mmCIF file of C-alpha atoms in Angstrom:
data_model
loop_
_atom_site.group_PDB
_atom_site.id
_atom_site.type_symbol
_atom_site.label_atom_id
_atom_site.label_comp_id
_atom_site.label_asym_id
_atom_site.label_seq_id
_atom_site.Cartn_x
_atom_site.Cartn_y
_atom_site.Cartn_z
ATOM 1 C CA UNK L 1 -0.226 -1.761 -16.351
ATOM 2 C CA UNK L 2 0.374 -2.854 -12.717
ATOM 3 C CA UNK L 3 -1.928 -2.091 -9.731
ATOM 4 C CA UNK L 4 0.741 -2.386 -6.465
ATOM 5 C CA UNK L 5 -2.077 -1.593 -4.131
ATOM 6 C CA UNK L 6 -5.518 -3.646 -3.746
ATOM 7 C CA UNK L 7 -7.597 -5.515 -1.296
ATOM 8 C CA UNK L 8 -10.167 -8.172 -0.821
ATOM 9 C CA UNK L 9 -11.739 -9.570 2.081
ATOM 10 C CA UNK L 10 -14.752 -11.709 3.591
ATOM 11 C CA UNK L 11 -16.072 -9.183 5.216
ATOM 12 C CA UNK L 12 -16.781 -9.400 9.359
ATOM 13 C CA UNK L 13 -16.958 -6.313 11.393
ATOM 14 C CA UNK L 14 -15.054 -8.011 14.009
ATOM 15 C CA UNK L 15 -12.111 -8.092 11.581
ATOM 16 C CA UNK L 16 -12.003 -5.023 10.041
ATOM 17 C CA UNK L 17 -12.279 -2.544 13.297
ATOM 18 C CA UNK L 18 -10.632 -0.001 10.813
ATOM 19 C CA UNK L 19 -14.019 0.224 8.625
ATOM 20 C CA UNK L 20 -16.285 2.962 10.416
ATOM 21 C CA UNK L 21 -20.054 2.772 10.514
ATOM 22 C CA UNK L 22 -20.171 5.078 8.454
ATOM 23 C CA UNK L 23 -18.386 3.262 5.380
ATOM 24 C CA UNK L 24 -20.978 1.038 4.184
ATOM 25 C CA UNK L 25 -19.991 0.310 0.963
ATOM 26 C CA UNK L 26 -17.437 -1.667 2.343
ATOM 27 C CA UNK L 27 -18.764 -3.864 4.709
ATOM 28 C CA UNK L 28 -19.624 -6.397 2.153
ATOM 29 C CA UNK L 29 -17.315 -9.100 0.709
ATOM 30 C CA UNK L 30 -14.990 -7.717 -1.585
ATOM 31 C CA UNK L 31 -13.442 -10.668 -4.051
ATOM 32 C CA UNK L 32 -12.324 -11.182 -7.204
ATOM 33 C CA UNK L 33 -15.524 -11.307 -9.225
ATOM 34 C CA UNK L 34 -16.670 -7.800 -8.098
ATOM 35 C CA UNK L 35 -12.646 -6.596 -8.800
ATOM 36 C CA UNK L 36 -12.718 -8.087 -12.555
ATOM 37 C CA UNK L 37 -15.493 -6.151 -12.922
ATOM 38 C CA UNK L 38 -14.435 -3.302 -11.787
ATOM 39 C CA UNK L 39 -11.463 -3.750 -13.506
ATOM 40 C CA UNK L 40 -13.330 -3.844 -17.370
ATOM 41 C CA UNK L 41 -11.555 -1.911 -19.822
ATOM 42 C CA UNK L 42 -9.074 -0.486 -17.288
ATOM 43 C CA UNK L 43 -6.003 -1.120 -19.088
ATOM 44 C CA UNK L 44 -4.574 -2.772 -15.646
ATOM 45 C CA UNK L 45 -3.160 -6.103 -16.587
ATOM 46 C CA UNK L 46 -2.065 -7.726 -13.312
ATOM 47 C CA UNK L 47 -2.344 -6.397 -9.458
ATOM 48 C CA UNK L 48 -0.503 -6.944 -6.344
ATOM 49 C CA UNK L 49 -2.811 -7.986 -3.476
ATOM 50 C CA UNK L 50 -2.252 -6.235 -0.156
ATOM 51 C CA UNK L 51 -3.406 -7.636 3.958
ATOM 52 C CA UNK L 52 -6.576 -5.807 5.201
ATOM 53 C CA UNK L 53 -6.564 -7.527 8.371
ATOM 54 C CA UNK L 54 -3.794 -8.479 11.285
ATOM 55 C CA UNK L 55 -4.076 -12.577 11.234
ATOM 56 C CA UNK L 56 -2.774 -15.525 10.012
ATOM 57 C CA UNK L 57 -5.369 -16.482 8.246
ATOM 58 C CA UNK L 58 -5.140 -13.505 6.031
ATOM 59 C CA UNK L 59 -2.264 -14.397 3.834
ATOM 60 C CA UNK L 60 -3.982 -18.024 3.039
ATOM 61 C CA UNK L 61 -6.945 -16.603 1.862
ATOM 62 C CA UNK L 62 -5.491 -13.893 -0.311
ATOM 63 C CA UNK L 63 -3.472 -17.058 -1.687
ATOM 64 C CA UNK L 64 -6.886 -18.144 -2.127
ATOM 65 C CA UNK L 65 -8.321 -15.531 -4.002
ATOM 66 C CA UNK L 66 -5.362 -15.256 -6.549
ATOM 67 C CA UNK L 67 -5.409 -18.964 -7.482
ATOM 68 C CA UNK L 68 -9.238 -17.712 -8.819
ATOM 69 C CA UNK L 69 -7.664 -14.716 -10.338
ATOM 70 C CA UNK L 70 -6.675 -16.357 -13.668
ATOM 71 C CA UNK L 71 -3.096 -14.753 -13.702
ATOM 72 C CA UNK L 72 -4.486 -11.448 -12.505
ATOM 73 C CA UNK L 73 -2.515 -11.457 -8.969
ATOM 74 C CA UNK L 74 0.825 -11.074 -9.454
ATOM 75 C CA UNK L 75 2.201 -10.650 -6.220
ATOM 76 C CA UNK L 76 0.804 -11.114 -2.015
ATOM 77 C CA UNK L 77 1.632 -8.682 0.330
ATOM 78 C CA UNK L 78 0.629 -10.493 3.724
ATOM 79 C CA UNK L 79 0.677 -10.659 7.111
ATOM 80 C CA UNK L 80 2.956 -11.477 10.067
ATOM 81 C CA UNK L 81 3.639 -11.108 13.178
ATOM 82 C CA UNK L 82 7.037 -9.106 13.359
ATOM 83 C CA UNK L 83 7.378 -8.593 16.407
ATOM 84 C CA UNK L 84 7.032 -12.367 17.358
ATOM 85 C CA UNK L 85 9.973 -14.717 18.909
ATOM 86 C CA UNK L 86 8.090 -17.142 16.472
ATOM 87 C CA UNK L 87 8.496 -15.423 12.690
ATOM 88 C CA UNK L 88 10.706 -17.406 11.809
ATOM 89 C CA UNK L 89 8.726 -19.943 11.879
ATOM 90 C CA UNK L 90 5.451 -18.242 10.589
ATOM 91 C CA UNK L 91 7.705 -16.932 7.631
ATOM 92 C CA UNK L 92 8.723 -20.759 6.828
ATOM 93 C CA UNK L 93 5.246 -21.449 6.058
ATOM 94 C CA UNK L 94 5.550 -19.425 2.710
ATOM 95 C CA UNK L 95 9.143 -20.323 1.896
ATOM 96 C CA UNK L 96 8.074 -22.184 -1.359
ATOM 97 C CA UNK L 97 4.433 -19.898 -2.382
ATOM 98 C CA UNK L 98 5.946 -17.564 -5.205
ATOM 99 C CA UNK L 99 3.143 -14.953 -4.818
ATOM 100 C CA UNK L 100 4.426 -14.271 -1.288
ATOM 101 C CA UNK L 101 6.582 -11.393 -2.075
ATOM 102 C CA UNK L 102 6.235 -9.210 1.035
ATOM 103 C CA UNK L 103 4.829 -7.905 4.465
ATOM 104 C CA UNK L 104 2.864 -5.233 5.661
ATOM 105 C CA UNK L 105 1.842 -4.106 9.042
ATOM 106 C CA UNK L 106 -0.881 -1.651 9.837
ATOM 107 C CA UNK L 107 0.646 1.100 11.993
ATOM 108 C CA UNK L 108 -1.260 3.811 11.522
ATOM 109 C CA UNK L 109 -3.130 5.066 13.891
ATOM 110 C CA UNK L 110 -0.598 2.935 16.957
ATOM 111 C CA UNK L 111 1.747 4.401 19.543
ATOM 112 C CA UNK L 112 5.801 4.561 17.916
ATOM 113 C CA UNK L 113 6.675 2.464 20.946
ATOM 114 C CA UNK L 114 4.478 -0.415 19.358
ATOM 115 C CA UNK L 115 6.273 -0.898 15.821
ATOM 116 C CA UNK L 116 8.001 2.429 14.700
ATOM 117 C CA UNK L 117 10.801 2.319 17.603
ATOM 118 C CA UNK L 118 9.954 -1.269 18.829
ATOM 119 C CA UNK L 119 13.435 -3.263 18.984
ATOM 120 C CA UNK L 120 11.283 -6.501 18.420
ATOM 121 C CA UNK L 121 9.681 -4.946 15.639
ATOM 122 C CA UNK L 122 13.160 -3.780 14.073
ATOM 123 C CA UNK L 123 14.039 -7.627 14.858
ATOM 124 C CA UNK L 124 11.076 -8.619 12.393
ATOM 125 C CA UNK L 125 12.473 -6.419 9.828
ATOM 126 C CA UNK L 126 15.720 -7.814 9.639
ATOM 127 C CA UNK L 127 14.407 -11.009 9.126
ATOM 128 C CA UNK L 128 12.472 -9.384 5.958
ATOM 129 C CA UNK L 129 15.986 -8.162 4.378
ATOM 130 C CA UNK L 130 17.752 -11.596 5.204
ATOM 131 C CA UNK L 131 14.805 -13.482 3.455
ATOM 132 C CA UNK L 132 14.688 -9.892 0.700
ATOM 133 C CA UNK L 133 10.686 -9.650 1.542
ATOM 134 C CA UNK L 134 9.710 -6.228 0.999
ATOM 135 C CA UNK L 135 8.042 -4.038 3.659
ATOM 136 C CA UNK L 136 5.045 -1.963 2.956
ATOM 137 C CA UNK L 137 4.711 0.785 5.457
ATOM 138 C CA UNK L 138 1.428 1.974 6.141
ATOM 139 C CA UNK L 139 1.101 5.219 8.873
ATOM 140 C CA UNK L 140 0.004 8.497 9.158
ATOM 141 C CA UNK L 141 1.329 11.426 8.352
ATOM 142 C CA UNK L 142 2.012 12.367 12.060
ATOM 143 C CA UNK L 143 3.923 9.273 12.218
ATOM 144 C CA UNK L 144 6.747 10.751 9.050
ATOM 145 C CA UNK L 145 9.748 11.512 11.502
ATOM 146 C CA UNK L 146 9.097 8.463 13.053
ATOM 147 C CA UNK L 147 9.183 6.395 9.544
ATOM 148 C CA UNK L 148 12.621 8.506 8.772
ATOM 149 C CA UNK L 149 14.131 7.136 12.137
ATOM 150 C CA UNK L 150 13.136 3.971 11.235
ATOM 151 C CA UNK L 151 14.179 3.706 7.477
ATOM 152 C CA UNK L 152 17.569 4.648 8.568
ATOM 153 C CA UNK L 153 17.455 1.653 11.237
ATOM 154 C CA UNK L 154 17.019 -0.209 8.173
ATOM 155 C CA UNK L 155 18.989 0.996 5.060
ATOM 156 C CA UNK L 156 18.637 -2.497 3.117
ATOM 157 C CA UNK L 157 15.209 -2.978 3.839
ATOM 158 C CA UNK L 158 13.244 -2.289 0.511
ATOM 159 C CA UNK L 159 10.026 0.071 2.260
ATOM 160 C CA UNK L 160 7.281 1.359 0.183
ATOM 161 C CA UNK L 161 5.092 4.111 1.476
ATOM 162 C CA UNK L 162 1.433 3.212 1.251
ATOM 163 C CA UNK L 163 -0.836 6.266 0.140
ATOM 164 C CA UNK L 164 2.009 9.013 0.230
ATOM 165 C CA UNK L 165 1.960 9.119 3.822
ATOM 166 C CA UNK L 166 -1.454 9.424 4.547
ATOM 167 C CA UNK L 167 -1.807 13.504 4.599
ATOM 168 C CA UNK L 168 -4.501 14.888 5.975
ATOM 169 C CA UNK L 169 -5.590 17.073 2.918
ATOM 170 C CA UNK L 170 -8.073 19.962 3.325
ATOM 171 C CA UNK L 171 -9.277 22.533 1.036
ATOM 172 C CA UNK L 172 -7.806 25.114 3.547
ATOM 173 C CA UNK L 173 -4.334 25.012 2.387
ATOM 174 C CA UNK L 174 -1.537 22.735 1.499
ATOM 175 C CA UNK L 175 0.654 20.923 4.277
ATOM 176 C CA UNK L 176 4.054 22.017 4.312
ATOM 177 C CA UNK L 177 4.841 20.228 7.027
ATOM 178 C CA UNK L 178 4.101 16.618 5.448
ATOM 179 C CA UNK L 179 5.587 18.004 2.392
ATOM 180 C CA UNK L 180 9.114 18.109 4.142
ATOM 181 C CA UNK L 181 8.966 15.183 6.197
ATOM 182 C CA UNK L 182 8.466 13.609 2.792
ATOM 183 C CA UNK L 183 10.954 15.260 0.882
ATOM 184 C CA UNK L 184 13.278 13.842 3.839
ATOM 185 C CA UNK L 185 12.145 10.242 3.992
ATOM 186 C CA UNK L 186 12.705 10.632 -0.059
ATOM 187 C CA UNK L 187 16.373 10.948 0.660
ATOM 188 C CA UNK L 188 16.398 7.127 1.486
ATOM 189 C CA UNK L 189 17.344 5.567 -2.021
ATOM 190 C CA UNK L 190 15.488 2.167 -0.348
ATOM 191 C CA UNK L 191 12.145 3.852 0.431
ATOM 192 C CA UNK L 192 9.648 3.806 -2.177
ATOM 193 C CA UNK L 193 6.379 5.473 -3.088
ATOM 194 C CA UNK L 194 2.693 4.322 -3.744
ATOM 195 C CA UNK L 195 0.543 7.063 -5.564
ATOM 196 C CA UNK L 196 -2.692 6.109 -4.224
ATOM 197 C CA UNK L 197 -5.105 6.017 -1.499
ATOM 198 C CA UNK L 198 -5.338 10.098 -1.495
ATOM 199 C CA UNK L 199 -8.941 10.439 -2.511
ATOM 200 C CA UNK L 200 -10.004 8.874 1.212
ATOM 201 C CA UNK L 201 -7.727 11.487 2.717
ATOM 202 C CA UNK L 202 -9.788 14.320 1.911
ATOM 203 C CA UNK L 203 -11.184 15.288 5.176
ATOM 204 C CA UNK L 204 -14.680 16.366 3.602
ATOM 205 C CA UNK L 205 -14.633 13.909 1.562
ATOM 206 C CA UNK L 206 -15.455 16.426 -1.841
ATOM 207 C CA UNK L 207 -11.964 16.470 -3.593
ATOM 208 C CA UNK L 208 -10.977 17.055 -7.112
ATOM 209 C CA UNK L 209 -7.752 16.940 -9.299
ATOM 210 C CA UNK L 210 -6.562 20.500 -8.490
ATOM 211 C CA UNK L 211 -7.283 19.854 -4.564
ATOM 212 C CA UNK L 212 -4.565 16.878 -5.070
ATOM 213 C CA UNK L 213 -2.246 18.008 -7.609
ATOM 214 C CA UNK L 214 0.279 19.775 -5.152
ATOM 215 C CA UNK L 215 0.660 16.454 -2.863
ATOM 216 C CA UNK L 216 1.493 14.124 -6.024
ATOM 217 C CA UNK L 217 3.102 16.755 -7.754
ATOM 218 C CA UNK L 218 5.356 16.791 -4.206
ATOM 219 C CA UNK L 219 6.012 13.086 -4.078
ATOM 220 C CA UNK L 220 7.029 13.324 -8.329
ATOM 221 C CA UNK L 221 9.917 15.453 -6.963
ATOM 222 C CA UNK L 222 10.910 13.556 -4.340
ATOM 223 C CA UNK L 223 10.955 9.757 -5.404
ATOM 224 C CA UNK L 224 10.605 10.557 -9.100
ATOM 225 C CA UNK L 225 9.041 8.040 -11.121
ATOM 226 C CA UNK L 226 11.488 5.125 -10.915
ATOM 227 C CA UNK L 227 10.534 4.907 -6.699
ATOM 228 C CA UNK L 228 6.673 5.835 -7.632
ATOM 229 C CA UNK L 229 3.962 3.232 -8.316
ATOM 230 C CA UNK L 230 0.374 3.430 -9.123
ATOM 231 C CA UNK L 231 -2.593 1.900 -6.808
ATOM 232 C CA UNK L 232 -5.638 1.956 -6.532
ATOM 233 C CA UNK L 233 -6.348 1.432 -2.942
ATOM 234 C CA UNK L 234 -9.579 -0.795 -4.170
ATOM 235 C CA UNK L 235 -12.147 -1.031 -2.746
ATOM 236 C CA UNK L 236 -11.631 1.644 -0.208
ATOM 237 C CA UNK L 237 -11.402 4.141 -3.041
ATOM 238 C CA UNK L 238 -14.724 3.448 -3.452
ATOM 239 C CA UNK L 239 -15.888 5.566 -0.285
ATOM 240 C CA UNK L 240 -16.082 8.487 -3.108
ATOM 241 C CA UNK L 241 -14.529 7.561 -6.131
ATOM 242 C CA UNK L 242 -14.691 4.959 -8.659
ATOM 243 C CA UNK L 243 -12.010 2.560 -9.860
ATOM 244 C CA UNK L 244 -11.802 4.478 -13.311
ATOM 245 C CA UNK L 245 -12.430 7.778 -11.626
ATOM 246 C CA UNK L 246 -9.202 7.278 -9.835
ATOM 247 C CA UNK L 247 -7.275 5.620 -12.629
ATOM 248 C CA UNK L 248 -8.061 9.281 -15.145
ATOM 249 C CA UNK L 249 -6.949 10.913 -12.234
ATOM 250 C CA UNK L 250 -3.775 9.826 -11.872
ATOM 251 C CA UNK L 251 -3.392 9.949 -15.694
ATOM 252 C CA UNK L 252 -4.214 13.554 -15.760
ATOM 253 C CA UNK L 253 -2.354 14.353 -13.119
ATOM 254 C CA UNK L 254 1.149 12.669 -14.849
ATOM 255 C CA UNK L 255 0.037 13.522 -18.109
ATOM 256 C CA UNK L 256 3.451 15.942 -18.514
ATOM 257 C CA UNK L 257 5.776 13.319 -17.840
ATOM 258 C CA UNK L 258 7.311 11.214 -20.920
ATOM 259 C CA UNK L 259 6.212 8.154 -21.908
ATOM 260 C CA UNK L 260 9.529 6.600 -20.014
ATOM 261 C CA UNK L 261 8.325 8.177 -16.802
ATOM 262 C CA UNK L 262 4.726 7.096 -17.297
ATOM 263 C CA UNK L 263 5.626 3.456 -17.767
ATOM 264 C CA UNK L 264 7.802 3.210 -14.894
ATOM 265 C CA UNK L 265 4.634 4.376 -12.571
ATOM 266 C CA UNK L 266 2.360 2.523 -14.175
ATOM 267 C CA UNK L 267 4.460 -0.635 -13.897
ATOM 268 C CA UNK L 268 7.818 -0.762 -13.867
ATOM 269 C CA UNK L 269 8.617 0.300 -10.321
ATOM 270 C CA UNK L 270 6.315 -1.964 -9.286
ATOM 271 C CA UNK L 271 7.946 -5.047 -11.121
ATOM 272 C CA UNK L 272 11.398 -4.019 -9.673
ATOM 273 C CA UNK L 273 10.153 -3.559 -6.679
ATOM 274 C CA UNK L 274 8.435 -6.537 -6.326
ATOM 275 C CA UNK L 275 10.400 -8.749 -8.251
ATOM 276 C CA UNK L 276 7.595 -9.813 -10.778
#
C-alpha cells in the first residue's frame, strides 16, 4: 500500500505561516523517525513525500529525509518557483534525482490572479508537461471553477487534487455546490484525485465516518478508483485523528468496492500516476 500524500518538516514558525496557534501538535519537527512509528503495523509499504513550505531549500531536505527512509519514500513532490523567468534553471537542478517526480504549489487561500489565471504561472506549467512532472494542486473549494478553467488551459498536464478540494464540511448539511464543481473538474480524464486530508476540514473539528461518507462517496463517482489515491495528509491529520484512525476510515468507507477497485486506491493510481 502507497501513501501519495505526507509531510515532514524542521519545524520554524517563520516557515510554516499556514500552522495556526492554535495547532500545537504540529509545531514540532516532524521526520522520519516519528513517521516509522507512526507508520507500525499500517500495512503502508512506501509513501510519496509532499512540500510544506514555499522555498528552495525544501525539496533538498525532503531529498534528505528519504535517503534516511530506508526505501520508504518513493517519490518527492517539491517545490518551485513557477512563475519564475528562472525555472528552467531551478528545474535543472533535479534533472538526474529520481525521487523528484513532481511539483506542488500552495494556492489555497491566494487571489486567482496569483497562480490560477496567472499567464506566468500557466508558463511554469508547461514546462512541467514538457519535462512530464506532475502537478499537485492544492486550493480551496471556493477556488473549483477556477481549477476547471485552469485544467482545461492545460489538458496534458497530469493534476492531482490534494484533499478532494478542500470542502468546507459541516454537520449542517452536505455541499452541493462543491459536489458539482467536482463532478465537473472530474470530466478532465488528466485530473486526478487524493482521498485525504478531509478530517481537518471539519469546521468543528468533531467528525465521524457518516459526517464524511457523502463527500468520498461523491469523488468515488466522479474519478472512480483508477484517478483516486489514498493519503494520509500526515502529520496534519493529527490535529484530531490518528494515522490508523484515518487509515480504518478510509477502509470502511471503500469497504463495498472489489478488491480490483481497492488496490487501485490503495496503490495503483498512485504508481501510475507517479511513475513508481
Amino acid at each position: 500500500m502507497i501513501d501519495s500524500h505526507h509531510h515532514f518538516w524542521k519545524y520554524k514558525a517563520t516557515d510554516f505561516p499556514w500552522i495556526a496557534e492554535e495547532m500545537e501538535v504540529l509545531q514540532h519537527d516532524h521526520k522520519v523517525d516519528e513517521f516509522e512509528h507512526d507508520l507500525e503495523f499500517s500495512g503502508i509499504d512506501q509513501v510519496i513525500s509532499v512540500q510544506a513550505r514555499r522555498t528552495d531549500r525544501e525539496n533538498q531536505f525532503l531529498i534528505d529525509q528519504a535517503q534516511k527512509s530506508d526505501d520508504l519514500v518513493a517519490a518527492i513532490v517539491g517545490w518551485a518557483p513557477l512563475d519564475s523567468p528562472d525555472l528552467r534553471v531551478f528545474l535543472d537542478q533535479y534533472v538526474h534525482e529520481p525521487l523528484m517526480k513532481g511539483v506542488r504549489e500552495m494556492i489555497a487561500g491566494t487571489p486567482d490572479e496569483q497562480f490560477l489565471n496567472n499567464a506566468d504561472f500557466d508558463e511554469g506549467i508547461h514546462e512541467l508537461t514538457h519535462r512530464d512532472l506532475t502537478f499537485d494542486l492544492l486550493i480551496s473549494e471556493d477556488q473549483l471553477p477556477a481549477a476547471i478553467a485552469f485544467a482545461d488551459r492545460h489538458p496534458n498536464q497530469r493534476i492531482v487534487l490534494n484533499h478532494c478540494g478542500s470542502p468546507v464540511i459541516t454537520s449542517g448539511g452536505f455541499s452541493k455546490t462543491w459536489a458539482r464543481h467536482i463532478r465537473e473538474l472530474a470530466r478532465r480524464p488528466h485530473v486526478f484525485c487524493k482521498l485525504s486530508g478531509l478530517t481537518t476540514q471539519v469546521e468543528s473539528g468533531d467528525w465521524n465516518t457518516d459526517l464524511l461518507r457523502p463527500y468520498v462517496d461523491t469523488v468515488l463517482k466522479a474519478f472512480g478508483p483508477s484517478r483516486l489515491m489514498y493519503g494520509s495528509n500526515w502529520p496534519v491529520c493529527k490535529i484530531n485523528a490518528s494515522y490508523p484512525v484515518w487509515l480504518n476510515t478510509v477502509d470502511d468507507l471503500i469497504i463495498s468496492l472489489s478488491e480490483d477497485e481497492k488496490d487501485a486506491i490503495r496503490q495503483r493510481t498512485a504508481i501510475d500516476f507517479y511513475q513508481i
